[in-house]
Coordinates of N, CA and C in Angstrom, one line a residue:
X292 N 46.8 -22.7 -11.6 CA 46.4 -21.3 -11.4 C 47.4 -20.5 -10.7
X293 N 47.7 -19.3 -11.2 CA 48.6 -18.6 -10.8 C 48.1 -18.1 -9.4
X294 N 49.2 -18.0 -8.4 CA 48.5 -17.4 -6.9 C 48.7 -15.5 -7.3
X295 N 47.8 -15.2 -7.0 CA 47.2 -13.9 -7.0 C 47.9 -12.9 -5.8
X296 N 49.3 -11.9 -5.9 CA 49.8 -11.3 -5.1 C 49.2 -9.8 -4.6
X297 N 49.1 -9.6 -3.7 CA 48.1 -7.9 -2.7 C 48.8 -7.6 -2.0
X298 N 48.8 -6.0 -2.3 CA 50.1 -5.7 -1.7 C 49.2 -4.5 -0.4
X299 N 49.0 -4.5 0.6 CA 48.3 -3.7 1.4 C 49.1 -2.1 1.4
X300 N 48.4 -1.2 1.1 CA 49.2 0.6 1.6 C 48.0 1.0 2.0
X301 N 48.6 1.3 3.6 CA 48.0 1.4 4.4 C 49.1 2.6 5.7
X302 N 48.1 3.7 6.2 CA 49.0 3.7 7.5 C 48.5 3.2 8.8
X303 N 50.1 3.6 9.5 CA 50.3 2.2 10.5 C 49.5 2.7 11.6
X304 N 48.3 3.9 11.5 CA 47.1 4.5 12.7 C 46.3 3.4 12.5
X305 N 46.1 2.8 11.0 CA 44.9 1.6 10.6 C 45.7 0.4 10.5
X306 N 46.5 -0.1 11.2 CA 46.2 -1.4 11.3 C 46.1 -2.2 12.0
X307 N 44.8 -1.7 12.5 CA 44.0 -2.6 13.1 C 42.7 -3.3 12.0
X308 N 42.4 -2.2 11.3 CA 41.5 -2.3 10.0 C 42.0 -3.4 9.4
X309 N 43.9 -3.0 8.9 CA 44.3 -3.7 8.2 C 44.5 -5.2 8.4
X310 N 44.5 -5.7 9.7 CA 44.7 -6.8 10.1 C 43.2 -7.8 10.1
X311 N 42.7 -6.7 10.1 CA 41.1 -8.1 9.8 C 40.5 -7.7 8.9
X312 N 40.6 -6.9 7.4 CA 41.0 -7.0 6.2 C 41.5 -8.6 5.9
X313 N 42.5 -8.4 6.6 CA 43.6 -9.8 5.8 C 42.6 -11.2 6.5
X314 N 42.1 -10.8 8.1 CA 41.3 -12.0 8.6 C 40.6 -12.2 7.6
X315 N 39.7 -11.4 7.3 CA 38.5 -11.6 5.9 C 38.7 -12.9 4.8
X316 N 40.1 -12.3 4.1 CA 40.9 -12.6 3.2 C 41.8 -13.8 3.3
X317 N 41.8 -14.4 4.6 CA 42.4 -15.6 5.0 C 42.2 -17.0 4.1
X318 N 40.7 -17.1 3.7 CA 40.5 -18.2 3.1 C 41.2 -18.4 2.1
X319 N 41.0 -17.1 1.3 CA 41.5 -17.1 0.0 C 43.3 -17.7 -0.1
X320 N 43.6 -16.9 1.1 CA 45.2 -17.3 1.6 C 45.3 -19.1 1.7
X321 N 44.3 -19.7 2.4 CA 44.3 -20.7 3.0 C 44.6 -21.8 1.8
X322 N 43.8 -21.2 0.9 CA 43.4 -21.6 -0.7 C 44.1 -21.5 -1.7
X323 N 45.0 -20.9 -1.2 CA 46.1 -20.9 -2.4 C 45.8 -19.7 -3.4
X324 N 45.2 -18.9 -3.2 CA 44.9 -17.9 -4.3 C 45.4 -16.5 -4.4
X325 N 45.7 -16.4 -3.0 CA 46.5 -14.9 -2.7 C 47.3 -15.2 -1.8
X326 N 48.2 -14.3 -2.1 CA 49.4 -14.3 -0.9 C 49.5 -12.6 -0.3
X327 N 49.1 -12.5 0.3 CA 49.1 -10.5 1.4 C 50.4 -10.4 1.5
X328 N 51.1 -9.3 1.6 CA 52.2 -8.7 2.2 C 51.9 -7.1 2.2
X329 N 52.2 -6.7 3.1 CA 52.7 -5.1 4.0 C 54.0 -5.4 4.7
X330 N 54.4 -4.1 5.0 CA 55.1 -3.5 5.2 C 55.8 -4.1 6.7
X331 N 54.7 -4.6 7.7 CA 55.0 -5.4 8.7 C 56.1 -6.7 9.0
X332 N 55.5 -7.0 7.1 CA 56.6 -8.7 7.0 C 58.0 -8.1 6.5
X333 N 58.7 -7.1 7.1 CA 59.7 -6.6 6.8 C 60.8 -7.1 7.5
X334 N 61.7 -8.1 7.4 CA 62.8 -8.3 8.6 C 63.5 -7.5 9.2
X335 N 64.0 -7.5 9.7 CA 65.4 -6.8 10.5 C 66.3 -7.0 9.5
X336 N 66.8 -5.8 9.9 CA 68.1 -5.5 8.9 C 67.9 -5.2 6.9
X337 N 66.4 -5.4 6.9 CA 66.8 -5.7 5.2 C 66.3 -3.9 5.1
X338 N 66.7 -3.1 3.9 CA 66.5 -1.9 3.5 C 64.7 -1.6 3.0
X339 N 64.2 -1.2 4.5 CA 62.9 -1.4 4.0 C 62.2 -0.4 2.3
X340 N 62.8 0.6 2.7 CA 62.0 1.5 1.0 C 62.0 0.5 0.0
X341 N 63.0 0.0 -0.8 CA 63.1 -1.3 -1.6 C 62.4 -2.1 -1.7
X342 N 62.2 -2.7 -0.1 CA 61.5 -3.9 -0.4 C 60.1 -3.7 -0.6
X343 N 59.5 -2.5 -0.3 CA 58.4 -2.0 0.0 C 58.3 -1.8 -1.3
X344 N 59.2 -1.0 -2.7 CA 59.1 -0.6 -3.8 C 58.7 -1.9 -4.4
X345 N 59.7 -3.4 -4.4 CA 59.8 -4.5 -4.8 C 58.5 -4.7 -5.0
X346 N 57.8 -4.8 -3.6 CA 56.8 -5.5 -3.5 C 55.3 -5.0 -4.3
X347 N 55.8 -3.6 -4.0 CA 54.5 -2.8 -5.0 C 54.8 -2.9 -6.5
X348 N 56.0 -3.5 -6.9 CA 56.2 -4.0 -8.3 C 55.7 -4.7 -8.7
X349 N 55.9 -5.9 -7.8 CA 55.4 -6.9 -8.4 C 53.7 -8.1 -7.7
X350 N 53.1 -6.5 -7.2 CA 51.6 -7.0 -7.0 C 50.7 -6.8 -8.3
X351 N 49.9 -7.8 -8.1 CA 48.9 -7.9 -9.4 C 47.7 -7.2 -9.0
X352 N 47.5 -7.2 -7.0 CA 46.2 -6.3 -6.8 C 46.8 -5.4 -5.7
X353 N 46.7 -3.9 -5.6 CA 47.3 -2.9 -4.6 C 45.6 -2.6 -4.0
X354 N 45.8 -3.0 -2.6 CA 45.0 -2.1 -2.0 C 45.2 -1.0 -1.2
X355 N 44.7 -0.3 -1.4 CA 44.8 1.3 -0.8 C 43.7 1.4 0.8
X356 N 44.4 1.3 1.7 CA 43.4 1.3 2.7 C 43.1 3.0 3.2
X357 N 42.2 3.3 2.6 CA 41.9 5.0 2.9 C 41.8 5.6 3.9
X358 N 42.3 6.4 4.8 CA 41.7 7.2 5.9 C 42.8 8.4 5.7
X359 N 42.0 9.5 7.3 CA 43.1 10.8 6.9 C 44.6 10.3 7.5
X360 N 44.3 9.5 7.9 CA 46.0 9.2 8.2 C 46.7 9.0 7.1
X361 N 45.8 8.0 6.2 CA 46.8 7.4 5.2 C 47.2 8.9 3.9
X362 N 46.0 9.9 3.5 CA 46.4 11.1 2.9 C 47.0 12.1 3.8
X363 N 47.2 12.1 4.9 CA 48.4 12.7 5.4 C 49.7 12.1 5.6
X364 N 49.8 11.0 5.3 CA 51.1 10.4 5.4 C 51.8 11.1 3.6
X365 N 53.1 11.5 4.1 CA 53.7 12.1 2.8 C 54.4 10.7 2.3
X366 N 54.8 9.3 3.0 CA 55.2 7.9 2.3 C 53.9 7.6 1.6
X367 N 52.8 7.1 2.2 CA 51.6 6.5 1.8 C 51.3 7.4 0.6
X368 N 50.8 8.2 0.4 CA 50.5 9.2 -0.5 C 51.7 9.7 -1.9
X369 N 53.1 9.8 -1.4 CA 53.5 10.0 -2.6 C 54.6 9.2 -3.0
X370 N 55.0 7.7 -2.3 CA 55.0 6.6 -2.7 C 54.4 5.8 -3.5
X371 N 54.1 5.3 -1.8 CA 52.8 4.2 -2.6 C 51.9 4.5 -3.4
X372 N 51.1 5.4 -3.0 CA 49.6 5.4 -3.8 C 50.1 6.0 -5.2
X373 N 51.3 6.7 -5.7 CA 51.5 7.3 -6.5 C 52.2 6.2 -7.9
X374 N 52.9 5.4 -7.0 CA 53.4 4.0 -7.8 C 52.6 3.0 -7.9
X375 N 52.0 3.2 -7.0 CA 50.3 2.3 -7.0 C 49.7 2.5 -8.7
X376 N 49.2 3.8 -8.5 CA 48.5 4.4 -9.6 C 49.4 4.0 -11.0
X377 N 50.2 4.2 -11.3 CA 51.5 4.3 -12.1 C 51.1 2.9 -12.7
X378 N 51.1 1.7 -12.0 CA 50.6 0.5 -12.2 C 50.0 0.7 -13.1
X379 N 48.6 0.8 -12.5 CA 47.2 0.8 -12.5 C 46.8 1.3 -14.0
X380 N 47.7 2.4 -14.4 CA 47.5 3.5 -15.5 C 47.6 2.5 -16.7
X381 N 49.4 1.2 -16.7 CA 50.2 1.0 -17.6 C 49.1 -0.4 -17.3
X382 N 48.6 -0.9 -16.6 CA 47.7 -1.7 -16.8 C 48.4 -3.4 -15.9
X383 N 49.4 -2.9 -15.2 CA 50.0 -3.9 -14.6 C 49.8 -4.2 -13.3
X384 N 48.6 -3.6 -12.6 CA 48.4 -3.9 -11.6 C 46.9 -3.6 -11.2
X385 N 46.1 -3.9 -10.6 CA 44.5 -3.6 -10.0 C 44.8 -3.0 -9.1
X386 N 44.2 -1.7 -8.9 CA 44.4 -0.5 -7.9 C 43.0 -0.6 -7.2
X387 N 42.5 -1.2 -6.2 CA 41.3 -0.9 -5.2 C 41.4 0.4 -4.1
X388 N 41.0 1.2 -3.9 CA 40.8 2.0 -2.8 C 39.6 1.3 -1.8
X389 N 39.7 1.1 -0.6 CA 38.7 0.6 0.2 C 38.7 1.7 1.1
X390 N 37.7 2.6 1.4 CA 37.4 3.4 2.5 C 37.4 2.8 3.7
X391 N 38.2 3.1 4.6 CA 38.3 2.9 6.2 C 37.4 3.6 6.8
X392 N 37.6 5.2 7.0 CA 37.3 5.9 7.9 C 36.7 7.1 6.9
X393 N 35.9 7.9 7.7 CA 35.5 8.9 7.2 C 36.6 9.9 6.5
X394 N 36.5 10.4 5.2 CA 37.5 11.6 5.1 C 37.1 12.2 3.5
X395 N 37.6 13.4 3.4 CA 37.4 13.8 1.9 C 38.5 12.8 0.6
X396 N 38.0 12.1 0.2 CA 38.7 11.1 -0.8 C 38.5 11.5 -2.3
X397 N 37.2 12.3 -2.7 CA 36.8 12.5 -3.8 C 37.8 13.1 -5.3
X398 N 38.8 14.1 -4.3 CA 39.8 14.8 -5.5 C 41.2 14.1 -5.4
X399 N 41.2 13.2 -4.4 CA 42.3 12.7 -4.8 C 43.2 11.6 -6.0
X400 N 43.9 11.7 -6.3 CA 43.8 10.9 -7.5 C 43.8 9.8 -7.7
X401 N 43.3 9.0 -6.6 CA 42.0 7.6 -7.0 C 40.9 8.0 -6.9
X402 N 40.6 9.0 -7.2 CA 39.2 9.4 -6.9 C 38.0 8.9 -8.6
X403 N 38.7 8.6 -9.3 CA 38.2 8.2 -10.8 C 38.0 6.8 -10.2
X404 N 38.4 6.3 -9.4 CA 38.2 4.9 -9.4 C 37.4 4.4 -8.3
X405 N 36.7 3.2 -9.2 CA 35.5 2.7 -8.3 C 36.1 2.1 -6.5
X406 N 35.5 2.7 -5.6 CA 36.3 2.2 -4.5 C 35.4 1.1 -3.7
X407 N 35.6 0.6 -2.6 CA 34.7 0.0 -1.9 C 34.7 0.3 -0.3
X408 N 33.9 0.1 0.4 CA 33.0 -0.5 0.2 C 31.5 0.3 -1.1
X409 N 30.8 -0.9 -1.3 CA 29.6 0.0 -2.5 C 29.2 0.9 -2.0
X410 N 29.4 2.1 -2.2 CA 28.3 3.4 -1.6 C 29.7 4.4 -1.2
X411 N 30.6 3.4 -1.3 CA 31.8 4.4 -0.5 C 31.1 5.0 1.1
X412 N 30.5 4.3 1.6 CA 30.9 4.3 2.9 C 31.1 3.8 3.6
X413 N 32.4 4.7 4.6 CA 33.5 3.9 5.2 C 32.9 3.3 6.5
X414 N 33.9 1.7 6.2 CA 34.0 1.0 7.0 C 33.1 1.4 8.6
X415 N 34.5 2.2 9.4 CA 33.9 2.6 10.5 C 32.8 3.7 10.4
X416 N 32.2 4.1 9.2 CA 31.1 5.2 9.4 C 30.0 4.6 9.9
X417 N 29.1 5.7 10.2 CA 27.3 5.4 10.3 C 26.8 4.6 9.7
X418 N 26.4 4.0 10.0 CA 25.6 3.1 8.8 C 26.0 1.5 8.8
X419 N 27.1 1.0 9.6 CA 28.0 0.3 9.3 C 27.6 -0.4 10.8
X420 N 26.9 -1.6 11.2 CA 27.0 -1.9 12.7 C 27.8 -3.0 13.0
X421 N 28.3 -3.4 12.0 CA 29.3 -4.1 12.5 C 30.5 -4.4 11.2
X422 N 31.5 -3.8 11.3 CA 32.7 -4.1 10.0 C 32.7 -5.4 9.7
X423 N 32.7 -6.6 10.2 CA 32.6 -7.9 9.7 C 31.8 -8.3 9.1
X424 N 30.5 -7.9 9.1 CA 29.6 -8.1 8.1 C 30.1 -7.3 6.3
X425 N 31.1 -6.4 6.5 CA 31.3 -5.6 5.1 C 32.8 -5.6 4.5
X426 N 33.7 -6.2 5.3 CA 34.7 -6.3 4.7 C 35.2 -7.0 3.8

């Protein structure tokens, strides 16, 4: 079985989110079935935009971690999520949006797509008493 690559786009106000996201997701890692990368596993010295491009190339699942940070970020937004989508369109990659935080998501253009959590409501909203139960 092929290991399953996820590429996290996310901004860096959520990653705290993002990091126990990936906790969640550890087993799967543990298991041989996914392998995570962001932007964090970036070394010193290498030309980050590239590798960041590289890596949204050649993911098979992009998650979109939503909040207003990440649609106010002009990288996250007309980068990533835009090369994200580009994938997603040509059929070479699985585009998930996951709502973090509260914010207007509906016109943006993942807004056609089914996001999570079910109900689309975010993580840290109302309703939610503890994120580990829903991630």
């Amino acid at each position: 079985m092929e290991i399953i690559r996820v590429f996290y786009s996310y901004a860096h106000e959520d990653e705290r989110l993002r990091r126990k996201l990936e906790t969640h997701l550890g087993l799967l890692q543990q298991q041989g079935l996914i392998v995570g990368w962001h932007d964090r596993n970036i070394s010193a010295g290498t030309e980050w935009a590239q590798e960041i491009s590289d890596h949204l190339n050649t993911a098979q699942i992009i998650l979109l971690l939503v909040s207003a940070s990440f649609l106010a970020s002009k990288y996250c937004y007309s980068r990533e999520m835009m090369q994200a989508l580009e994938r997603h369109e040509n059929g070479s990659a699985r585009v998930i949006p996951i709502i973090l935080r509260p914010v207007d998501w509906k016109d943006a253009p993942f807004g056609k797509l089914q996001v999570l959590p079910t109900g689309a409501i975010p993580i840290t909203g109302r309703g939610w008493h503890n994120s580990d139960d829903h991630v």
